[in-house]
Short mmCIF file of C-alpha atoms and ligand atoms in Angstrom, two decimals:
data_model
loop_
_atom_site.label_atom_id
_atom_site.label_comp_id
_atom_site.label_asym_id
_atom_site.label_seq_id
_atom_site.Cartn_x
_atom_site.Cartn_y
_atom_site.Cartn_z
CA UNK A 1 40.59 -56.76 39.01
CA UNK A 2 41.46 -52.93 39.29
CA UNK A 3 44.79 -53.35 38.96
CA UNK A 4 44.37 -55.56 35.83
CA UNK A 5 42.68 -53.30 33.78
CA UNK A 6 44.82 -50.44 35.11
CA UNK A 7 47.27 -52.11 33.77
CA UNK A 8 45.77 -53.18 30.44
CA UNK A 9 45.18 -49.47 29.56
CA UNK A 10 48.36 -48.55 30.60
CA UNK A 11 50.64 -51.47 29.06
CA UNK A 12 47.94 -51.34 25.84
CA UNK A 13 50.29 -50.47 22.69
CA UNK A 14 52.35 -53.98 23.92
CA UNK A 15 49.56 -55.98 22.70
CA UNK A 16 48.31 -56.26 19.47
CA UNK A 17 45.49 -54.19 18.27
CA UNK A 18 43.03 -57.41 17.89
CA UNK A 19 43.60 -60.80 17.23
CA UNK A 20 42.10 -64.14 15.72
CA UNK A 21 40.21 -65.64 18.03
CA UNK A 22 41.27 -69.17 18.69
CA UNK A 23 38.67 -72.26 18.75
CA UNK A 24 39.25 -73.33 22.69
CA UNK A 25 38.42 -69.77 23.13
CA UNK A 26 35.25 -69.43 21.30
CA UNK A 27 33.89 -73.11 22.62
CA UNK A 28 34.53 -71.95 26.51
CA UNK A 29 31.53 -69.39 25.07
CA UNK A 30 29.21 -72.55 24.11
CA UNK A 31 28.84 -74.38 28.24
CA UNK A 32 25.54 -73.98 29.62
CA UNK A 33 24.33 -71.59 32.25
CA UNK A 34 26.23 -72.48 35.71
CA UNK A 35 23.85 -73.92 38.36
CA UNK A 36 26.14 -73.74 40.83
CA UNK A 37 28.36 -70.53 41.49
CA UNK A 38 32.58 -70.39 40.84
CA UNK A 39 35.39 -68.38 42.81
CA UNK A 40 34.98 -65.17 41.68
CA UNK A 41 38.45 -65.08 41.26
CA UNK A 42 38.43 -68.24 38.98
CA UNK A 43 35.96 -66.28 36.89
CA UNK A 44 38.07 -63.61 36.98
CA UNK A 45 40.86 -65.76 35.77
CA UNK A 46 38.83 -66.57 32.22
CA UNK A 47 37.65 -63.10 31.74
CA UNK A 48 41.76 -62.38 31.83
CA UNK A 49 42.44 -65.27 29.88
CA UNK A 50 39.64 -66.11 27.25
CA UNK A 51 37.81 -62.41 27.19
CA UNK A 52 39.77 -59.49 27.67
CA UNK A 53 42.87 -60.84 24.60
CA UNK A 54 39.72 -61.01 21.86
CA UNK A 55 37.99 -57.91 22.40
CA UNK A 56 38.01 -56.22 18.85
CA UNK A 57 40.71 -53.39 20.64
CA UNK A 58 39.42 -49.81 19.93
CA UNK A 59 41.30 -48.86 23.35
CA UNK A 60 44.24 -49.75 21.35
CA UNK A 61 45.65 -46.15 19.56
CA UNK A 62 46.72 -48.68 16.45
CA UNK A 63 42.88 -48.99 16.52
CA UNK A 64 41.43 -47.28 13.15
CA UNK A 65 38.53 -49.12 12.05
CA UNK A 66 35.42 -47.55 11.88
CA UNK A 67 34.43 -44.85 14.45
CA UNK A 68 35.04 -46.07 18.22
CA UNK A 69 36.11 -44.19 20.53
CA UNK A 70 39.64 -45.31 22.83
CA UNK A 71 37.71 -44.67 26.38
CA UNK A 72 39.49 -43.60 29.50
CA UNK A 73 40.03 -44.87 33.24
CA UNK A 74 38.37 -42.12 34.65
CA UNK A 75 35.11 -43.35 32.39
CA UNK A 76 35.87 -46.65 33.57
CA UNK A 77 36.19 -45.89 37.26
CA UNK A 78 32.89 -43.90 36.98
CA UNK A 79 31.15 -47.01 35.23
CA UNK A 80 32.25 -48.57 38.26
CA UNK A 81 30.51 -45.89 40.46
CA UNK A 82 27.15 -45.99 38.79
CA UNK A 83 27.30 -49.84 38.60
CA UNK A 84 27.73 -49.36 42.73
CA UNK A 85 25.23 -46.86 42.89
CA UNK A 86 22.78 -49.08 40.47
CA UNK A 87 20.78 -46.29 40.14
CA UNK A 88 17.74 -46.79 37.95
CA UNK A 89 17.63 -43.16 35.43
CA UNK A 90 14.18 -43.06 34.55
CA UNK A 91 12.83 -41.07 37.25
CA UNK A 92 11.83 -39.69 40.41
CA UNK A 93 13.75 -37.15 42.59
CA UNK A 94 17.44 -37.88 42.55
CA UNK A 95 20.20 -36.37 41.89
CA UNK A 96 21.36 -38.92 39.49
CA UNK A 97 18.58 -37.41 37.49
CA UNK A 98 19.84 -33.94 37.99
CA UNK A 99 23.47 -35.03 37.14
CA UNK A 100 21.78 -35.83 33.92
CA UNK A 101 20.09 -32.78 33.38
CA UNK A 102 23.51 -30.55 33.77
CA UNK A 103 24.87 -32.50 31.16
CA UNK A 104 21.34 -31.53 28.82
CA UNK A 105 22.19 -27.81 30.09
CA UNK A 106 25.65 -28.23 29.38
CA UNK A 107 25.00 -29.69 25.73
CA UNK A 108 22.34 -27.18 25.18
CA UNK A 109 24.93 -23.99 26.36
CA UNK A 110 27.26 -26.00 23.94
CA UNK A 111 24.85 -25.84 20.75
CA UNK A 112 23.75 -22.49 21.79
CA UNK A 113 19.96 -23.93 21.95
CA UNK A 114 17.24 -22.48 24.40
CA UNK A 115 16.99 -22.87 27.78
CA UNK A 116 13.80 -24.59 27.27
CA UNK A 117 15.87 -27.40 24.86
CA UNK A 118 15.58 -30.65 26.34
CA UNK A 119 18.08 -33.83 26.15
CA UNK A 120 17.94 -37.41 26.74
CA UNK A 121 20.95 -39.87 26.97
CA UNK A 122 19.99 -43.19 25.18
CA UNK A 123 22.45 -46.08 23.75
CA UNK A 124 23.71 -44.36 20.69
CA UNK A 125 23.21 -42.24 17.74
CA UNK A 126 20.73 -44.86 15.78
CA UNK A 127 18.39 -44.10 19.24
CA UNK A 128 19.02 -40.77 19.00
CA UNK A 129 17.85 -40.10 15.26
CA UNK A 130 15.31 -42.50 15.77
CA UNK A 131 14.23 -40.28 18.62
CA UNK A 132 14.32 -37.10 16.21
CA UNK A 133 12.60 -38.77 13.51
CA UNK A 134 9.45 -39.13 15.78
CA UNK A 135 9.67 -35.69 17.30
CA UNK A 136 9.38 -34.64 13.79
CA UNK A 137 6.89 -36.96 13.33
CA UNK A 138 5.23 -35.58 15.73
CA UNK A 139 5.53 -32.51 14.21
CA UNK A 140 4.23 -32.92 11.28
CA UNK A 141 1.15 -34.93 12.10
CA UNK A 142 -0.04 -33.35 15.49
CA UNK A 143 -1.00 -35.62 18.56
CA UNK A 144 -3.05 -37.81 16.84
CA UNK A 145 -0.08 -39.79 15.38
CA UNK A 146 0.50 -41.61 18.44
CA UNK A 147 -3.00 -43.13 18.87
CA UNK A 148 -3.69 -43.53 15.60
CA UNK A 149 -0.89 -43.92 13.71
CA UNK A 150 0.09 -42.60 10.17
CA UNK A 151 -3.21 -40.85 8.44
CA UNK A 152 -4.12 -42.25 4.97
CA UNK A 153 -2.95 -40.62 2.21
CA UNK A 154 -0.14 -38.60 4.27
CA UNK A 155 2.93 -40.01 2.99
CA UNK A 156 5.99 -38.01 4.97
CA UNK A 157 9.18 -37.92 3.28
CA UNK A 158 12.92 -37.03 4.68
CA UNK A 159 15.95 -36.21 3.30
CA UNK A 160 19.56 -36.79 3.93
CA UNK A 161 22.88 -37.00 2.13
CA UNK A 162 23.80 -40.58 -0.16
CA UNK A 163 26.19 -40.77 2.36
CA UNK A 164 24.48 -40.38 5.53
CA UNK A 165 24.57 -43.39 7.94
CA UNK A 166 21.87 -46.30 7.56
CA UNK A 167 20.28 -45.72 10.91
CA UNK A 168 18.31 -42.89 9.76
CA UNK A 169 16.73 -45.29 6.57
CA UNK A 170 16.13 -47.67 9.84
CA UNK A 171 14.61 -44.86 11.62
CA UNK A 172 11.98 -44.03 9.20
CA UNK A 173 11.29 -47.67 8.84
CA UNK A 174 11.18 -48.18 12.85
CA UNK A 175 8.75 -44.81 12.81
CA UNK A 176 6.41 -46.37 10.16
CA UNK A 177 7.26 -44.24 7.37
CA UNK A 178 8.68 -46.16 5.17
CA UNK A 179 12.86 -46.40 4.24
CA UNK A 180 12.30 -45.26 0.66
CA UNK A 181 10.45 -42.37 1.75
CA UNK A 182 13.96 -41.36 2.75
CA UNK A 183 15.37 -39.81 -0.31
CA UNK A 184 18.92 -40.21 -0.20
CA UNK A 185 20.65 -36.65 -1.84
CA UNK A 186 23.52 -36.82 -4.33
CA UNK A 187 27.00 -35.51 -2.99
CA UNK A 188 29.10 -32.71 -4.19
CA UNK A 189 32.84 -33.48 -4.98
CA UNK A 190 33.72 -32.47 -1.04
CA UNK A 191 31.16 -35.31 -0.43
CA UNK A 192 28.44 -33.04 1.00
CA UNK A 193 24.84 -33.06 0.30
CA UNK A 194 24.14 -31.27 -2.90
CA UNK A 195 21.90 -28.40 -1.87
CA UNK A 196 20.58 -27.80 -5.29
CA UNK A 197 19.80 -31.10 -5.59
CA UNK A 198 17.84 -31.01 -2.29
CA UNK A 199 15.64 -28.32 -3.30
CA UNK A 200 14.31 -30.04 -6.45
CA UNK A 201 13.47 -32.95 -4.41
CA UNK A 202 11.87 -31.16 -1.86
CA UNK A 203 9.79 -29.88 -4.42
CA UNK A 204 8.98 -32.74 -6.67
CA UNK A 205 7.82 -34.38 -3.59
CA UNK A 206 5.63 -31.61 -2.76
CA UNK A 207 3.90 -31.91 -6.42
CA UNK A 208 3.54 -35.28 -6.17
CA UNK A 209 1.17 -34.79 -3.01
CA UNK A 210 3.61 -36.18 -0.60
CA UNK A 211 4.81 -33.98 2.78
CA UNK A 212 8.16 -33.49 3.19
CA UNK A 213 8.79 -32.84 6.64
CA UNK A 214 12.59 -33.84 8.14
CA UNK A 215 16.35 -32.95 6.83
CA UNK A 216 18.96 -34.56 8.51
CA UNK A 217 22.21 -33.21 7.56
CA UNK A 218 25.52 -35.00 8.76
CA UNK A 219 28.25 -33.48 10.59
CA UNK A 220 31.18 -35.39 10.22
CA UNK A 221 30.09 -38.49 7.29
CA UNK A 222 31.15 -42.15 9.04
CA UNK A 223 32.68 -42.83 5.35
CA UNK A 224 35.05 -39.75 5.40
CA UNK A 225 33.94 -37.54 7.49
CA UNK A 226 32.63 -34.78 5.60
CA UNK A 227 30.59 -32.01 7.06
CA UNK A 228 27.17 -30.56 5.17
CA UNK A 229 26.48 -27.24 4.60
CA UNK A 230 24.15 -26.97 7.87
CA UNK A 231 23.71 -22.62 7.44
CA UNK A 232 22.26 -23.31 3.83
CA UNK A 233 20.56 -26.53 4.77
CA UNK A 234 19.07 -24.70 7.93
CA UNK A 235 17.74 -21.97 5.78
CA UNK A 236 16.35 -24.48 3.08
CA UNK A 237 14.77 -26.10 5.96
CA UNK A 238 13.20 -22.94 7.24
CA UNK A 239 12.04 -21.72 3.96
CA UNK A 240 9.89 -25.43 3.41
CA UNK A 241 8.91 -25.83 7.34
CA UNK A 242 10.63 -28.69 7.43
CA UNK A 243 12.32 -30.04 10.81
CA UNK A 244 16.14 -29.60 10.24
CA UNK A 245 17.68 -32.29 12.40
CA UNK A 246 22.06 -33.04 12.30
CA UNK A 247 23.27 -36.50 12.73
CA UNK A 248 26.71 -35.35 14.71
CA UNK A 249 27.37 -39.16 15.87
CA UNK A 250 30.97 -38.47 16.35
CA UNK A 251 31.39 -34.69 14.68
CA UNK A 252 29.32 -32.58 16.70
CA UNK A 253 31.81 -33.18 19.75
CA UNK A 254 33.91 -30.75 17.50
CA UNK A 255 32.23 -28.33 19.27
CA UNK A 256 34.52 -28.51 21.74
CA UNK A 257 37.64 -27.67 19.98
CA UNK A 258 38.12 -23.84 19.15
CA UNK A 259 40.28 -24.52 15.78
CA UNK A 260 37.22 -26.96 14.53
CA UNK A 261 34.58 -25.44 15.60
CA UNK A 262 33.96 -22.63 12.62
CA UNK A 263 33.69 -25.79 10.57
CA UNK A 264 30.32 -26.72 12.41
CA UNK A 265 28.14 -23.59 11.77
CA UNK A 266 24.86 -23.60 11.76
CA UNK A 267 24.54 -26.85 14.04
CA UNK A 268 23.15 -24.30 16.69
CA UNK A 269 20.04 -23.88 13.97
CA UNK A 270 18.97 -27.38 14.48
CA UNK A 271 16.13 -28.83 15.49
CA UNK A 272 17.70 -31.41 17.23
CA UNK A 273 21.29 -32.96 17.29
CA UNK A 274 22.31 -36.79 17.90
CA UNK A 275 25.79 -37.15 19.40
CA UNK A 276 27.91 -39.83 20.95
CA UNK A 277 30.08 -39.23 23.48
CA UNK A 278 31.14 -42.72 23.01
CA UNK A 279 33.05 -41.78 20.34
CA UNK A 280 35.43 -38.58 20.16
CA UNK A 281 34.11 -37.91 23.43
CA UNK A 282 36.19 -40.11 24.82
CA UNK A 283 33.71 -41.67 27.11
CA UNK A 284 33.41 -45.65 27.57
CA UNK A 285 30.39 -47.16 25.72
CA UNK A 286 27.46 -46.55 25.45
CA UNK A 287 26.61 -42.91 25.60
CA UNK A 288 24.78 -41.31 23.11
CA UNK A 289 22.83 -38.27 23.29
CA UNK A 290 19.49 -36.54 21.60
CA UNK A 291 19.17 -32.94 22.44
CA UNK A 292 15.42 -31.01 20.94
CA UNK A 293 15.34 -27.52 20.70
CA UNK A 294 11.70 -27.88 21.83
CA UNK A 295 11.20 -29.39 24.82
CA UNK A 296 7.42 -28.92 25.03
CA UNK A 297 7.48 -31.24 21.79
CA UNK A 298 10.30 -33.31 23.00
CA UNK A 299 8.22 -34.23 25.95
CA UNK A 300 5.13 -34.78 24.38
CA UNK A 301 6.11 -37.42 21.57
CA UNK A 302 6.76 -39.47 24.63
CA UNK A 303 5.61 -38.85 27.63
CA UNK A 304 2.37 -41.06 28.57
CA UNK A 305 0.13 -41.55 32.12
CA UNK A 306 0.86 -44.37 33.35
CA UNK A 307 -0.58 -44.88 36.56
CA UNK A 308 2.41 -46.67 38.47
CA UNK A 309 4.49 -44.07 36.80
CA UNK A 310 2.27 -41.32 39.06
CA UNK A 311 4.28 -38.04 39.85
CA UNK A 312 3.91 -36.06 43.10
CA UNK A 313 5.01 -32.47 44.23
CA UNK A 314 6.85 -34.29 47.27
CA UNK A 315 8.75 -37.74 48.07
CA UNK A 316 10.54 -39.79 45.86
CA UNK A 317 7.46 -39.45 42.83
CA UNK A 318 8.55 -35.75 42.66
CA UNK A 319 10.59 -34.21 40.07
CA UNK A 320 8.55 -34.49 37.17
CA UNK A 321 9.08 -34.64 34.16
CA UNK A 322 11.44 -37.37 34.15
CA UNK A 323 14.11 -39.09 31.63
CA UNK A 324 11.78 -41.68 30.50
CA UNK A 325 9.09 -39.14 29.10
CA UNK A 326 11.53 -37.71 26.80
CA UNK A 327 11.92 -41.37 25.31
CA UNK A 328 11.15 -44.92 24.57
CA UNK A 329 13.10 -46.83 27.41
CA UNK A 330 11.63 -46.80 30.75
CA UNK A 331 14.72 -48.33 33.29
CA UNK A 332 17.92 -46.53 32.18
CA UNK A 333 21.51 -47.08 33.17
CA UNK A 334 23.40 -43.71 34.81
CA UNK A 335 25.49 -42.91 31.42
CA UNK A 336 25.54 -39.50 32.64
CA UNK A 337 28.09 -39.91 35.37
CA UNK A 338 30.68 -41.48 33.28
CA UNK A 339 30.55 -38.00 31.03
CA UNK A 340 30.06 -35.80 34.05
CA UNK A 341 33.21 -37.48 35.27
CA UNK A 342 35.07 -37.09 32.19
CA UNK A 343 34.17 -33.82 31.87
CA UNK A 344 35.06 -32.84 35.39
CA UNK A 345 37.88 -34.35 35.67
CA UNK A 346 39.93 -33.66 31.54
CA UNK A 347 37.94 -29.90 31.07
CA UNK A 348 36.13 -29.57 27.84
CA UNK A 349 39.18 -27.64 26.77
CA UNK A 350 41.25 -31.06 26.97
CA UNK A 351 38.66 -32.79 25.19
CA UNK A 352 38.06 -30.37 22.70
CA UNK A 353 42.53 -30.72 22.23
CA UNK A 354 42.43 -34.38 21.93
CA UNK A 355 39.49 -33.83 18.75
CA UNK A 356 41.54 -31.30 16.81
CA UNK A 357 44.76 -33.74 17.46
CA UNK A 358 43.37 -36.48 15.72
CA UNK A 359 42.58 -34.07 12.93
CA UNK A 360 45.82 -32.91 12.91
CA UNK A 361 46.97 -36.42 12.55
CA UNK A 362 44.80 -37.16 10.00
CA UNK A 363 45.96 -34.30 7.39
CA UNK A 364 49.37 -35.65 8.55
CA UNK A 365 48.74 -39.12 6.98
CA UNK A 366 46.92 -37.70 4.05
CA UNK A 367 49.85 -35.88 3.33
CA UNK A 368 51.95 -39.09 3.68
CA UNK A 369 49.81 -41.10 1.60
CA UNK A 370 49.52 -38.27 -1.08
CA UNK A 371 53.36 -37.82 -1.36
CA UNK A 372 53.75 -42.11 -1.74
CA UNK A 373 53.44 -42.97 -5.28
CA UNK A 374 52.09 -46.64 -4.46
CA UNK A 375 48.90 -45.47 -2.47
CA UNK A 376 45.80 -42.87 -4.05
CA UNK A 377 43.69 -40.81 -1.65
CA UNK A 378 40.06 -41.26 -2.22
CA UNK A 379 38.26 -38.81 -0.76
CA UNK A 380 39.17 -35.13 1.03
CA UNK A 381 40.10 -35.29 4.49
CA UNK A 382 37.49 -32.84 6.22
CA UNK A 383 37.81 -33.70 10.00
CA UNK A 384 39.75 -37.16 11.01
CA UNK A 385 39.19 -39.83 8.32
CA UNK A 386 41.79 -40.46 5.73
CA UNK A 387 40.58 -43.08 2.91
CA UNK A 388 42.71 -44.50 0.58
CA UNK A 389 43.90 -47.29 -1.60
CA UNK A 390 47.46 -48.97 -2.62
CA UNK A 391 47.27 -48.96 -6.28
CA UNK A 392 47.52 -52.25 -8.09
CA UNK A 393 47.27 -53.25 -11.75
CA UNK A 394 44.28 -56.12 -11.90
CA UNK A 395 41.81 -57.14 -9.38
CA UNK A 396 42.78 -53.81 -6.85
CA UNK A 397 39.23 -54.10 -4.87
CA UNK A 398 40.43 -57.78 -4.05
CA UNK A 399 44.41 -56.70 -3.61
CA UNK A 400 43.07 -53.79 -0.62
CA UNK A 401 40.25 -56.11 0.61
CA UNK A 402 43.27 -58.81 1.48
CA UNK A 403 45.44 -55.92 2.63
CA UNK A 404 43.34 -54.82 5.18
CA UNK A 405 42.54 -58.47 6.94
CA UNK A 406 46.40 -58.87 6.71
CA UNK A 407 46.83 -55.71 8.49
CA UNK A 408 44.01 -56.50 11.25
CA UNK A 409 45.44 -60.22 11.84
CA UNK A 410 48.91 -58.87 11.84
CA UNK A 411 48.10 -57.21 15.33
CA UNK A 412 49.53 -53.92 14.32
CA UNK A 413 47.04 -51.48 13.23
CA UNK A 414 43.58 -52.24 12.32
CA UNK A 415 42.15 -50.11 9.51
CA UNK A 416 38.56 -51.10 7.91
CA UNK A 417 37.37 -50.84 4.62
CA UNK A 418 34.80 -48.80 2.87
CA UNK A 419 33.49 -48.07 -0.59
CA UNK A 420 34.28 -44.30 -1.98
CA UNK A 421 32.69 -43.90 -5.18
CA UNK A 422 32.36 -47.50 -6.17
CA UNK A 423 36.21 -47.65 -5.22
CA UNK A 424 36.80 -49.88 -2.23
CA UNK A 425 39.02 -48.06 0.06
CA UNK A 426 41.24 -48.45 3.11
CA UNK A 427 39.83 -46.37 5.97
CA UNK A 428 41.27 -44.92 8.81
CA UNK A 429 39.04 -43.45 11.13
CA UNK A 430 41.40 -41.77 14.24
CA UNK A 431 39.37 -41.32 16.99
CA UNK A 432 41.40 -42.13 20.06
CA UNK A 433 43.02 -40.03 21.90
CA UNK A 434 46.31 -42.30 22.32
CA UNK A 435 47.10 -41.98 19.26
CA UNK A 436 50.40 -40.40 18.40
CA UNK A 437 52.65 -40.17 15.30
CA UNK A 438 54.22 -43.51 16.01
CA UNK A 439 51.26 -45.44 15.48
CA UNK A 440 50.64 -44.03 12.08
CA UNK A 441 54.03 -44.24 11.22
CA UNK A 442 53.78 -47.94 12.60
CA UNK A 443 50.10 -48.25 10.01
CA UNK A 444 52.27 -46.84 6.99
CA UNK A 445 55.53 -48.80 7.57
CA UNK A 446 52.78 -52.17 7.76
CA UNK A 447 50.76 -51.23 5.04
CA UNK A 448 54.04 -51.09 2.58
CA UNK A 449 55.35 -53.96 3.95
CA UNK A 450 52.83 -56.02 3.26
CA UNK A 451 51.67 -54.42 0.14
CA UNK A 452 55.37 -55.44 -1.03
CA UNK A 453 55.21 -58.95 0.13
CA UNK A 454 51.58 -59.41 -1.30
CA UNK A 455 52.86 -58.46 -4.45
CA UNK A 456 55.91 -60.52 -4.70
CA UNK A 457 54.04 -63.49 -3.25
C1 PLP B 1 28.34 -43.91 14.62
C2 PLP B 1 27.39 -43.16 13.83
C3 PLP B 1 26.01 -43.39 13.94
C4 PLP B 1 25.45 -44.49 14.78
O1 PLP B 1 25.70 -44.23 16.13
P1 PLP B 1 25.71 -45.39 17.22
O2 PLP B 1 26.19 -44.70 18.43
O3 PLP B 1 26.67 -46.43 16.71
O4 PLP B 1 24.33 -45.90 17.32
C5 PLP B 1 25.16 -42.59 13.21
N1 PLP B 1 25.62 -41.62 12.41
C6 PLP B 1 26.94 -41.39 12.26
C7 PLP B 1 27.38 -40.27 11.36
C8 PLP B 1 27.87 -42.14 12.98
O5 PLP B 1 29.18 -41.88 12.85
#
């Protein structure tokens, strides 16, 4: 089974990128639950056969749709480990738990935050700014919030860029505040959140008897990656008392790369930072990360006293306080040795190289695309997204929107599609760190081929 996926990784660019997914292959997916057990190596033989063709192939480096990350073996072999190891992360006194805490040290050392910052991994970035929203929460409304709920007549309102990612609208709905209360801030023309604009909404609210109290900015947009202006954010924050909080899903890893890094400033002003090391991080899903500048907060949005969850200044109750009263899940998987791992064994200089590559690659292919008369760049390439569209007289939202399933079911390279100023546009997110020239050169040879043959069809 080793050896397979040892293989798969290695031999990956042979296969296509993804592929329709045949009936007999979906059906196998429709038996009931087995009462009595198989061969293992029977089972095996299906994964290999009806599983591992149809995954949706972000290993793959022709892989550009949305914002996965490629994963590595070391990640894998680590998964492995902690799947061994089944070691339970929300507690007591083991070093599992203090693997996890060198990663919040190493995080916070990263971000230049406090020694008294605190960190929690959790699935993803939605977790993670759902986890900041009710620090702030917290905040804002004192103790009371958490036994009591949201106080009449206290409306809290947030603020983050038109195009920052839906989880944090889902976040203040999940926190009880309400997704409109979310006021969703124009962008500039480098698709940033308009400052100016911020300000005057921060104030209207105000004089409407409403309490602003959270900014997220976004570092690194999942549309085209475009970074906010966090030092004038941070200070506009500061000036209101308002919790300044940066969704860095996938950007705030570009930390880790000397060349990018002046393009992050002001992230160490934060609040609190989400970040995924599922994505540019390189490390197999899922491993997302909330770090708080406050700790002492952090800890008490959470934590609660339980009395099976007793601690003790000796045996295994010790340790306190644990991973699962900095957060809402209670049994938690050992993401942090899959990072550790990857971290010990690429450097974070390594990392940090394989970030400003695809960044490198991405200005490459925005120069491509700007110097071919049949395509139109849509948006500014800040970090590692390029969007674009192939121009066509007549229905061109319909011509792209074909273009790109063509490209996906042709096995090649699989770009996805989003909307850049009410202009639907091709999007290629690199994130994986397989990915070389070839494979763009492979995504631009395929996306004027069949931009030709759609046409002449
Ligand atoms: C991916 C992403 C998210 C969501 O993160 P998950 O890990 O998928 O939960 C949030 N914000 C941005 C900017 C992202 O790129």
């Amino acid at each position: 089974m080793l050896d397979d996926m040892v293989d798969y990784l290695e031999h990956i660019r042979q296969r296509p990128v993804w592929q329709p997914i045949p009936d007999v292959a979906r059906e196998a997916f429709l038996a009931s639950m087995p009462t009595q057990g198989r061969d293992l190596t029977e089972v095996h033989q299906q994964f290999m056969q009806q599983i591992l063709p149809y995954a949706v192939g972000n290993a793959h480096p022709g892989f550009f749709g949305w914002v996965h990350g490629g994963g590595t073996p070391v990640g894998m072999l680590a998964e492995m480990l902690a799947a061994g190891l089944n070691a339970n992360l929300g507690g007591r006194d083991q070093i599992p738990v203090e693997v996890e805490r060198q990663l919040v040290r190493w995080m916070a050392d990263l971000f230049e935050f406090p020694p008294y910052a605190s960190g929690l991994f959790v699935t993803g970035s939605s977790m993670a700014n759902m986890i900041a929203v009710l620090v702030a929460r917290y905040h804002a409304l004192g103790r009371e919030v958490r036994s009591h709920g949201i106080p009449p007549k206290r409306q809290l309102v947030a603020y983050a860029s038109a195009g920052a990612h839906g989880c944090i609208a889902q976040a203040m709905d999940l926190a009880g505040l309400g997704s409109t209360n979310l006021r969703k801030i124009p962008m500039n023309d480098r698709f940033q959140m308009c400052t100016s604009s911020l300000e005057v909404a921060i104030t209207a609210d105000r004089q409407a008897g409403l309490q602003p109290f959270f900014i997220a900015a976004t570092a690194g947009t999942v549309d085209v990656g475009a970074i906010d202006e966090m030092p004038v954010i941070a200070a506009i924050a500061e000036r209101n008392g308002l919790w300044f909080h940066v969704d860095g899903a996938y950007g705030a890893l570009a930390m880790l790369s000397p060349a990018l890094q002046p393009l992050l400033e002001g992230i160490e002003l934060a609040d609190s930072i989400a970040c995924d090391f599922h994505k540019w991080g390189q490390v197999p899903y899922d491993a997302g990360f909330i770090l708080v500048r406050d700790g002492v907060l952090h800890l008490e949005t959470f934590s609660t006293p339980e009395t099976y969850l007793r601690r003790d200044t000796r045996g295994m109750a010790a340790g306190s306080p644990w991973p699962c009263d900095f957060g809402p899940d209670l049994s938690r998987s050992f993401r942090a040795l899959k990072t550790w791992f990857t971290f010990q064994v690429y450097g974070a200089e390594r990392i940090g190289q394989a970030i400003h590559q695809t960044c490198v690659l991405a200005r490459e292919l925005a120069e491509r695309v700007c110097a071919e008369p049949a395509l139109e760049l849509l948006a500014p390439v800040a970090l590692n997204i390029v969007c674009f569209r192939v121009r066509h007289d007549g229905d061109v939202d319909g011509f792209n929107a074909a273009l790109v399933a063509d490209l996906q079911e042709s096995g090649i390279a699989a770009p996805s599609l989003t909307t850049v100023r009410g202009k639907l546009a091709i999007r290629v997110a690199i994130v994986n760190h397989r990915t070389g020239r070839t494979d763009l050169d492979a995504l631009m040879t395929a996306v004027l081929t069949y931009t030709h043959t759609t046409e002449s069809a």
